[in-house]
Amino acid sequence: MAKVTGLEGVVAGETEIGLVDGEKGHLVYRGYWAKELAVSKSYEEVAYLLWNGRLPDAEELALLKAQMAEERVIPEYLCRMLDLFPASVPLMLVLQSAVAALGDKENTTWPPTLKQAVRLTAVLPAIIVYRARSLQGLAPLDSLPELGHAANYLYLLTGKLPEEAHVKALSAYLILCMEHGMNASTFAGRVVLSTESDMCAAVCGAIGAMKGPLHGGAPYEVISMLEDIGTVERAEPWLRNALDNGTKLMGFGHRIYKTKDPRAEALQIATLEMIGKDASFDLALHVEATAIALLEEYKPGRRLFTNVEFYAAAILKALQLSPEIFTPTFTAGRIVGWTAHILEQAANNRIFRPQSTYIGPMPESEVVS
């Protein structure tokens, strides 16, 4: 019998939240194309959609924005806890611990609630930035309630009101991070929640999966490639040399998508206003076009297109986000999908209890009763 590992292809449940169809290049959020939502809606609008199953009207959107602005505040006890972590503790581990501690005070009820989901979504970026600024020796900033979710995140990181083009690009990126089917972290969160544990415990489980390099690894290798290439003139010779030596071009091809990654398509549209305004972003676009042409030349018919990691790298570098907050930023986007799945799991809960095939040795003799 062949070994069964990874649960690949195994259906673990039903969901109304999202659809990933890699063969067709489809990513759907609650009946809407994710790539269209990313370029036409705000982060708060898409969050409302994933949580409630429909887009909000003007009054509902205003209410959600007000709730999220109010829930950005980190409690004092949690600030003290964050200050005690040694600088050597990775940010994702700090984030996981902070969510666990937050649950001890706020989110330990069963079943989980939408209010808890809003709270976690709103406060996560504030926790990330509090820790990041602390490591840089900078004082924390107070959120600006008039700013939307993505704009406030950039403001907390830089202390400056962000440019609209940067807000649009980051918002699109966060929206496209929100949901991606029954991925490892979402499944981990649903498994924890299925035991009738609380929302924060489930999110801690999801963060634990996200911080693994096989799942939530940020696009460091893409940025390293772009920095190594350095200039437009070096792009083609560098890429040809890599392909001649059998080196994989980072940011191209995807395990799931066998056609254009719809998330990359959306980010391409959302970042149009950044073209010509940032040299690193312009270099990334040139590298993309050159790489696509060379991949077709070297690997005809392989359908190797730009994936979301490539555009994520281009955006995060252009926004001058430090590498240690790449995966936490991905997490700040995915929290909406996690909490939507947690709420869906709770609504029709059954504990996950799969079977395994024992392949170890058996005792030499039968047990005598």
mmCIF file of C-alpha atoms in Angstrom, residues 46 54 130 142 197 208 244 319:
data_model
loop_
_atom_site.group_PDB
_atom_site.id
_atom_site.type_symbol
_atom_site.label_atom_id
_atom_site.label_comp_id
_atom_site.label_asym_id
_atom_site.label_seq_id
_atom_site.Cartn_x
_atom_site.Cartn_y
_atom_site.Cartn_z
ATOM 1 C CA VAL A 46 -14.002 42.521 2.119
ATOM 2 C CA ARG A 54 -22.433 39.773 1.766
ATOM 3 C CA TYR A 130 4.389 47.980 18.820
ATOM 4 C CA ASP A 142 -1.393 55.980 18.776
ATOM 5 C CA SER A 197 -11.597 25.714 22.443
ATOM 6 C CA GLY A 208 1.861 28.368 14.682
ATOM 7 C CA ASP A 244 21.531 28.000 -17.650
ATOM 8 C CA LEU A 319 6.864 50.375 1.002
#
